[in-house]
Amino acid sequence: MHQRPPGRYADFQEPYEPAHAARPPNSAPFIPTQRPAVPPRSEDRGPYDFEPAPRRRGKGKRILISVLVILLMVAAGTYFWADSKLRKEVDLSKVIDRPAAGEGTNYLIVGSDSRKGMSAARRKSLHTGGSAEAGQRTDSMMILHVGSNGPTLISLPRDSNVTIPEFRGSESGRIRPAMGANKLNASYAFDGPQLLVRTVEYNTGLHIDHYAEIGFTGFADIVDAMGGVEMDLDKGFTDKWSGADFKAGKQTLNGTQALAYVRTRHAFAGSDLDRTKNQQKFLSSLASQVATPGTLLDPFTLYPVMSAGLDTLVVDKDMNPYLLAKMFFAMKDVNSGEGKSLNMPVSGSVGGNLQWDRPKVKQLVDELTNDAPVTVTSDR
């Protein structure tokens, strides 16, 4: 048996070949093969550490880019879908003698008592009364100012004593004479959103940038699509006119209950002034629950909520989904304490209608127009 040459077997440079091994004649000379060079191991690398594979890094980047592209496509598609569903029926360019625009953005948010398209059974369940052909009125009106000092939400009582000024008819296009002092919601009944905007601007001096209106059905449908809205009531109350029947404490209101909550006024000593406060609380709570990751990132909740609202939302011609989202997030900030809410200041009543406190109204409008911090408060 042949013996291996001395030395470490692992370090040999060429395979061992016995001296007497026969070679075929004219065979090529033996050339020893070299082992592939092993790169020196770095001091800070362990025996099982390896450099990341470039292919894997490239594949991860491609996946990330693909996901971002898909998300952008979904967002863009959602935006254009939402924009196509908005009912842009209010042309604010036809409103005459408007005050100059100020700093920030002013939304006029309106809740109408429209029963259009509602069956008799639905009107009964929602306690709306009237008929599907009944003329429209406004149950709630609010100005939402969005600016650099936080949002301000101001309720305009529907029984406010105001002057309905000269206006251009929304359908005829003809100038109509002023109708003198009347309730604020009467302006809407006479000629719809454009006259309401004209009346609010005339009596406040505040420029309205955008208009958003929702009816009974749309309001209830949004709440139901959300799975209800949680409210914490300081005290319970009942009202046969609105169908309200609430106990004190935390509870989740469905669409029918929510509508009863925001419409109730006969159960309160302050009547319409107390109702407007409840409307502010509810809308802010609704916006807070819509503008949460649980809703915004869940398509099975987000799209039904958006569809329910957009189908019945009437807005001005310059409104878009971005501005609507801005409006909702501002109402959310009001609820979280980052903004203010108040009633239009009143000083008494005239013929049963609420008379605004004119010096305070002027101060409030000046602060909003200049986007200054709001210092005015409502005493009632």
Coordinates of C-alpha atoms in Angstrom, one line a residue:
M1 CA 0.0 0.0 0.0
H2 CA 1.3 3.4 -1.0
Q3 CA 1.8 6.0 1.8
R4 CA 0.7 9.7 1.4
P5 CA 3.5 12.2 1.5
P6 CA 4.1 14.0 4.7
G7 CA 2.4 17.3 5.5
R8 CA -1.2 18.3 6.1
Y9 CA -3.6 16.6 3.8
A10 CA -5.9 19.5 3.6
D11 CA -3.1 21.8 2.3
F12 CA -1.9 19.8 -0.6
Q13 CA -1.4 21.7 -3.9
E14 CA -1.8 18.8 -6.3
P15 CA -3.2 15.3 -6.1
Y16 CA -0.9 12.5 -5.1
E17 CA 0.4 10.3 -7.9
P18 CA 2.6 7.3 -7.3
A19 CA 6.0 7.5 -8.9
H20 CA 5.6 4.1 -10.7
A21 CA 2.1 5.0 -12.1
A22 CA 2.1 4.2 -15.8
R23 CA 1.1 6.8 -18.3
P24 CA -0.2 6.2 -21.7
P25 CA 2.3 7.0 -24.3
N26 CA 2.1 10.4 -25.9
S27 CA -0.3 11.5 -23.1
A28 CA -0.4 15.2 -22.1
P29 CA 1.7 16.2 -19.2
F30 CA 0.0 16.3 -15.8
I31 CA -1.1 19.8 -14.8
P32 CA -2.2 20.2 -11.2
T33 CA -5.5 21.9 -10.6
Q34 CA -5.6 24.9 -8.3
R35 CA -8.3 25.2 -5.6
P36 CA -10.5 28.3 -5.9
A37 CA -9.3 31.2 -3.8
V38 CA -11.3 31.7 -0.6
P39 CA -11.8 35.3 0.3
P40 CA -10.4 36.2 3.7
R41 CA -12.9 36.4 6.4
S42 CA -13.6 39.8 7.9
E43 CA -12.9 40.3 11.6
D44 CA -16.4 41.5 12.3
R45 CA -18.2 38.7 10.4
G46 CA -19.3 35.4 12.0
P47 CA -18.7 32.0 10.3
Y48 CA -22.4 32.0 9.0
D49 CA -22.7 35.7 8.0
F50 CA -23.2 36.3 4.3
E51 CA -23.5 39.4 2.2
P52 CA -27.2 40.0 1.2
A53 CA -28.0 38.8 -2.2
P54 CA -28.4 41.7 -4.7
R55 CA -31.2 39.9 -6.5
R56 CA -33.2 39.8 -3.3
R57 CA -32.8 43.5 -2.7
G58 CA -33.9 44.3 -6.2
K59 CA -36.9 42.1 -5.9
G60 CA -38.0 43.8 -2.7
K61 CA -37.8 47.2 -4.3
R62 CA -39.9 46.0 -7.2
I63 CA -42.5 44.7 -4.9
L64 CA -42.6 47.9 -2.9
I65 CA -42.9 50.0 -6.1
S66 CA -45.7 47.8 -7.3
V67 CA -47.6 48.2 -4.1
L68 CA -47.2 52.0 -4.1
V69 CA -48.4 52.1 -7.7
I70 CA -51.5 50.0 -6.9
L71 CA -52.3 52.2 -3.9
L72 CA -52.0 55.4 -6.0
M73 CA -54.2 53.9 -8.7
V74 CA -56.9 52.9 -6.0
A75 CA -56.7 56.4 -4.4
A76 CA -57.0 58.1 -7.8
G77 CA -59.9 55.9 -8.8
T78 CA -61.7 56.5 -5.5
Y79 CA -61.2 60.3 -5.9
F80 CA -62.7 60.4 -9.4
W81 CA -65.5 58.0 -8.4
A82 CA -66.4 60.2 -5.4
D83 CA -66.2 63.3 -7.5
S84 CA -68.6 61.8 -10.1
K85 CA -71.2 61.0 -7.5
L86 CA -71.3 64.5 -6.0
R87 CA -74.5 66.4 -6.8
K88 CA -73.0 69.8 -7.8
E89 CA -76.3 71.6 -8.1
V90 CA -75.6 74.9 -6.3
D91 CA -74.1 77.7 -8.4
L92 CA -72.7 80.3 -6.0
S93 CA -71.6 82.5 -8.9
K94 CA -75.3 83.5 -9.3
V95 CA -75.5 85.0 -5.8
I96 CA -75.4 88.8 -6.1
D97 CA -73.7 91.5 -4.1
R98 CA -71.4 89.2 -2.3
P99 CA -69.0 90.3 0.5
A100 CA -65.3 90.0 -0.3
A101 CA -63.6 86.7 0.5
G102 CA -61.5 86.6 3.6
E103 CA -58.8 84.4 4.9
G104 CA -59.5 80.7 5.5
T105 CA -62.5 78.7 4.1
N106 CA -66.1 79.1 5.1
Y107 CA -68.5 76.2 4.6
L108 CA -72.3 76.6 5.0
I109 CA -73.5 73.2 6.1
V110 CA -77.3 72.6 5.9
G111 CA -79.5 69.8 7.0
S112 CA -82.8 69.9 5.0
D113 CA -86.1 68.2 5.8
S114 CA -86.4 66.9 2.3
R115 CA -88.6 63.8 2.0
K116 CA -88.0 63.3 -1.7
G117 CA -88.0 59.7 -2.6
M118 CA -89.1 58.5 0.8
S119 CA -91.8 55.9 1.1
A120 CA -94.7 56.4 3.5
A121 CA -93.3 53.6 5.7
R122 CA -89.9 55.3 5.8
R123 CA -91.4 58.7 6.7
K124 CA -93.3 57.0 9.5
S125 CA -90.2 55.2 10.9
L126 CA -88.2 58.4 10.8
H127 CA -91.0 60.5 12.3
T128 CA -90.6 63.1 9.6
G129 CA -94.3 63.6 8.9
G130 CA -95.4 65.4 5.7
S131 CA -95.4 63.9 2.3
A132 CA -92.8 63.1 -0.3
E133 CA -93.9 66.2 -2.3
A134 CA -93.8 68.6 0.7
G135 CA -91.7 71.7 0.2
Q136 CA -88.2 71.7 1.5
R137 CA -87.1 73.6 4.6
T138 CA -83.9 73.7 6.6
D139 CA -83.7 71.9 10.0
S140 CA -80.2 73.0 10.7
M141 CA -77.7 75.5 9.4
M142 CA -74.0 75.9 10.4
I143 CA -71.0 77.9 9.3
L144 CA -67.7 76.0 9.6
H145 CA -64.7 78.2 9.3
V146 CA -61.4 76.4 8.6
G147 CA -58.3 78.5 9.1
S148 CA -54.9 78.7 10.7
N149 CA -56.2 79.1 14.3
G150 CA -58.3 75.9 14.3
P151 CA -61.8 75.3 13.1
T152 CA -64.8 77.2 14.4
L153 CA -68.4 75.8 14.1
I154 CA -71.2 78.3 14.4
S155 CA -74.9 77.2 14.5
L156 CA -77.5 79.5 12.9
P157 CA -80.8 79.0 14.6
R158 CA -83.5 78.4 12.0
D159 CA -85.8 80.9 13.8
S160 CA -83.3 83.7 13.6
N161 CA -84.9 87.1 12.7
V162 CA -83.1 88.2 9.5
T163 CA -83.7 90.4 6.5
I164 CA -84.2 88.5 3.2
P165 CA -82.6 90.9 0.7
E166 CA -83.0 91.5 -3.0
F167 CA -81.8 88.4 -4.9
R168 CA -81.6 86.8 -8.3
G169 CA -84.1 84.0 -8.8
S170 CA -82.4 80.6 -9.1
E171 CA -84.6 79.5 -11.9
S172 CA -85.9 82.7 -13.6
G173 CA -82.6 84.6 -13.3
R174 CA -84.6 87.8 -12.7
I175 CA -83.9 90.1 -9.8
R176 CA -86.5 89.7 -7.0
P177 CA -87.3 92.4 -4.5
A178 CA -86.4 92.0 -0.8
M179 CA -89.0 90.4 1.5
G180 CA -88.0 92.2 4.7
A181 CA -87.6 90.6 8.1
N182 CA -88.4 86.9 8.3
K183 CA -87.1 83.6 9.7
L184 CA -83.7 82.5 8.4
N185 CA -85.0 79.1 7.1
A186 CA -87.8 80.9 5.2
S187 CA -85.1 82.1 2.7
Y188 CA -84.4 78.5 1.8
A189 CA -88.2 77.7 1.4
F190 CA -88.6 80.7 -0.9
D191 CA -85.8 80.0 -3.4
G192 CA -83.5 77.3 -2.2
P193 CA -79.7 77.2 -1.4
Q194 CA -78.7 80.3 -3.4
L195 CA -81.1 82.6 -1.6
L196 CA -80.1 81.0 1.7
V197 CA -76.4 81.8 1.0
R198 CA -77.4 85.3 -0.1
T199 CA -79.3 85.9 3.1
V200 CA -76.5 84.6 5.3
E201 CA -74.0 86.7 3.6
Y202 CA -76.2 89.8 3.7
N203 CA -77.0 89.5 7.4
T204 CA -73.5 88.6 8.5
G205 CA -71.1 90.1 6.0
L206 CA -69.2 86.8 5.9
H207 CA -68.3 85.4 2.5
I208 CA -69.4 81.7 2.0
D209 CA -66.9 79.7 0.0
H210 CA -68.7 76.3 -0.2
Y211 CA -72.1 74.8 0.4
A212 CA -73.0 71.3 1.6
E213 CA -76.5 70.0 2.2
I214 CA -77.9 66.6 3.2
G215 CA -81.5 65.4 3.7
F216 CA -83.2 63.1 6.2
T217 CA -82.6 59.9 4.2
G218 CA -79.0 60.5 3.5
F219 CA -78.3 61.4 7.1
A220 CA -79.9 58.2 8.4
D221 CA -78.2 56.1 5.8
I222 CA -74.7 57.4 6.6
V223 CA -75.2 56.6 10.3
D224 CA -76.4 53.1 9.5
A225 CA -73.5 52.5 7.1
M226 CA -71.2 53.4 9.9
G227 CA -72.8 50.8 12.1
G228 CA -74.1 53.6 14.4
V229 CA -72.5 56.5 16.1
E230 CA -71.6 56.4 19.8
M231 CA -72.8 59.3 22.0
D232 CA -72.5 60.0 25.7
L233 CA -75.7 61.8 26.8
D234 CA -75.7 63.9 29.9
K235 CA -79.4 63.3 30.5
G236 CA -82.2 61.4 28.9
F237 CA -85.1 63.0 27.1
T238 CA -88.2 62.1 25.1
D239 CA -90.1 63.9 22.3
K240 CA -93.2 62.6 20.5
W241 CA -92.6 65.0 17.6
S242 CA -89.2 63.6 16.7
G243 CA -89.6 60.1 18.1
A244 CA -86.7 60.7 20.6
D245 CA -86.6 58.3 23.6
F246 CA -83.1 58.4 25.2
K247 CA -81.6 57.5 28.5
A248 CA -78.5 59.1 30.0
G249 CA -75.1 57.6 29.4
K250 CA -73.1 56.1 26.6
Q251 CA -75.0 54.5 23.7
T252 CA -74.8 53.8 20.0
L253 CA -77.4 55.6 17.9
N254 CA -78.6 54.0 14.7
G255 CA -79.8 56.2 11.8
T256 CA -83.4 56.6 13.0
Q257 CA -82.3 57.4 16.5
A258 CA -79.6 59.8 15.3
L259 CA -82.2 61.7 13.2
A260 CA -84.5 62.0 16.2
Y261 CA -81.6 63.2 18.4
V262 CA -80.6 66.1 16.0
R263 CA -84.2 67.1 15.4
T264 CA -85.5 67.3 18.9
R265 CA -86.3 70.8 20.3
H266 CA -89.6 70.5 22.2
A267 CA -87.9 68.6 25.0
F268 CA -85.6 71.4 25.9
A269 CA -86.1 74.7 27.7
G270 CA -83.9 76.5 25.2
S271 CA -85.8 74.9 22.2
D272 CA -83.8 75.7 19.0
L273 CA -80.7 76.9 20.8
D274 CA -80.4 73.6 22.7
R275 CA -81.1 71.7 19.6
T276 CA -78.3 73.4 17.7
K277 CA -75.8 72.4 20.4
N278 CA -76.9 68.8 20.1
Q279 CA -76.5 69.0 16.3
Q280 CA -73.0 70.3 16.7
K281 CA -72.1 67.5 19.2
F282 CA -73.5 64.8 16.9
L283 CA -71.9 66.0 13.7
S284 CA -68.5 66.3 15.4
S285 CA -68.8 62.8 16.8
L286 CA -69.9 61.4 13.4
A287 CA -66.9 63.1 11.8
S288 CA -64.6 61.8 14.5
Q289 CA -65.7 58.2 13.9
V290 CA -65.6 58.5 10.1
A291 CA -62.1 60.0 10.1
T292 CA -60.5 57.0 12.0
P293 CA -58.1 54.4 10.6
G294 CA -60.7 51.7 11.4
T295 CA -63.0 53.4 8.8
L296 CA -60.6 54.9 6.3
L297 CA -58.5 51.8 5.9
D298 CA -61.4 49.3 5.8
P299 CA -63.0 49.4 2.3
F300 CA -66.0 47.3 3.5
T301 CA -66.9 50.3 5.8
L302 CA -65.4 53.2 3.9
Y303 CA -67.1 52.7 0.5
P304 CA -70.7 52.1 1.9
V305 CA -70.3 55.2 4.1
M306 CA -69.1 57.3 1.2
S307 CA -71.8 56.0 -1.2
A308 CA -74.5 56.6 1.3
G309 CA -73.4 60.2 1.8
L310 CA -72.5 61.1 -1.7
D311 CA -75.7 59.9 -3.2
T312 CA -77.7 62.4 -1.2
L313 CA -75.2 65.2 -0.7
V314 CA -76.0 68.5 -2.6
V315 CA -72.9 70.8 -2.9
D316 CA -71.8 73.8 -4.9
K317 CA -70.2 73.5 -8.3
D318 CA -66.6 74.1 -7.0
M319 CA -66.8 71.4 -4.3
N320 CA -64.6 68.3 -4.6
P321 CA -63.7 65.2 -2.5
Y322 CA -60.6 66.9 -1.1
L323 CA -62.6 69.9 0.2
L324 CA -65.2 67.6 1.6
A325 CA -62.5 65.6 3.4
K326 CA -61.1 68.8 4.7
M327 CA -64.5 69.8 6.1
F328 CA -64.9 66.4 7.8
F329 CA -61.5 66.5 9.4
A330 CA -62.2 70.1 10.7
M331 CA -65.4 68.9 12.4
K332 CA -63.4 66.1 13.9
D333 CA -61.0 68.7 15.3
V334 CA -63.9 70.6 16.8
N335 CA -64.9 67.5 18.7
S336 CA -61.4 66.7 19.9
G337 CA -61.0 70.2 21.4
E338 CA -58.7 71.7 18.8
G339 CA -61.5 74.1 17.6
K340 CA -64.5 76.0 18.9
S341 CA -68.2 75.7 18.7
L342 CA -70.9 78.2 19.5
N343 CA -74.3 79.5 18.6
M344 CA -74.7 82.8 16.7
P345 CA -74.9 85.3 19.6
V346 CA -78.4 86.5 20.3
S347 CA -79.7 89.3 22.4
G348 CA -83.4 88.5 22.7
S349 CA -86.4 87.9 20.4
V350 CA -88.6 89.8 18.0
G351 CA -92.1 88.5 17.3
G352 CA -91.0 85.0 18.5
N353 CA -87.9 85.0 16.4
L354 CA -84.4 85.2 17.8
Q355 CA -82.7 88.5 17.4
W356 CA -78.9 88.4 16.8
D357 CA -76.6 90.4 19.0
R358 CA -75.3 92.7 16.2
P359 CA -72.1 94.1 18.0
K360 CA -71.0 90.5 18.8
V361 CA -71.9 89.2 15.3
K362 CA -69.8 92.0 13.8
Q363 CA -66.8 91.1 16.0
L364 CA -67.2 87.4 15.2
V365 CA -67.3 88.0 11.5
D366 CA -64.3 90.3 11.6
E367 CA -62.3 87.6 13.5
L368 CA -63.3 85.0 11.0
T369 CA -62.7 87.2 7.9
N370 CA -59.2 88.0 9.2
D371 CA -58.6 84.3 10.3
A372 CA -57.9 85.6 13.8
P373 CA -58.5 83.6 17.0
V374 CA -62.2 83.7 17.9
T375 CA -62.9 85.4 21.2
V376 CA -66.7 85.8 20.9
T377 CA -68.9 83.5 22.9
S378 CA -72.6 82.8 22.9
D379 CA -74.3 83.7 26.1
R380 CA -77.3 81.3 25.6

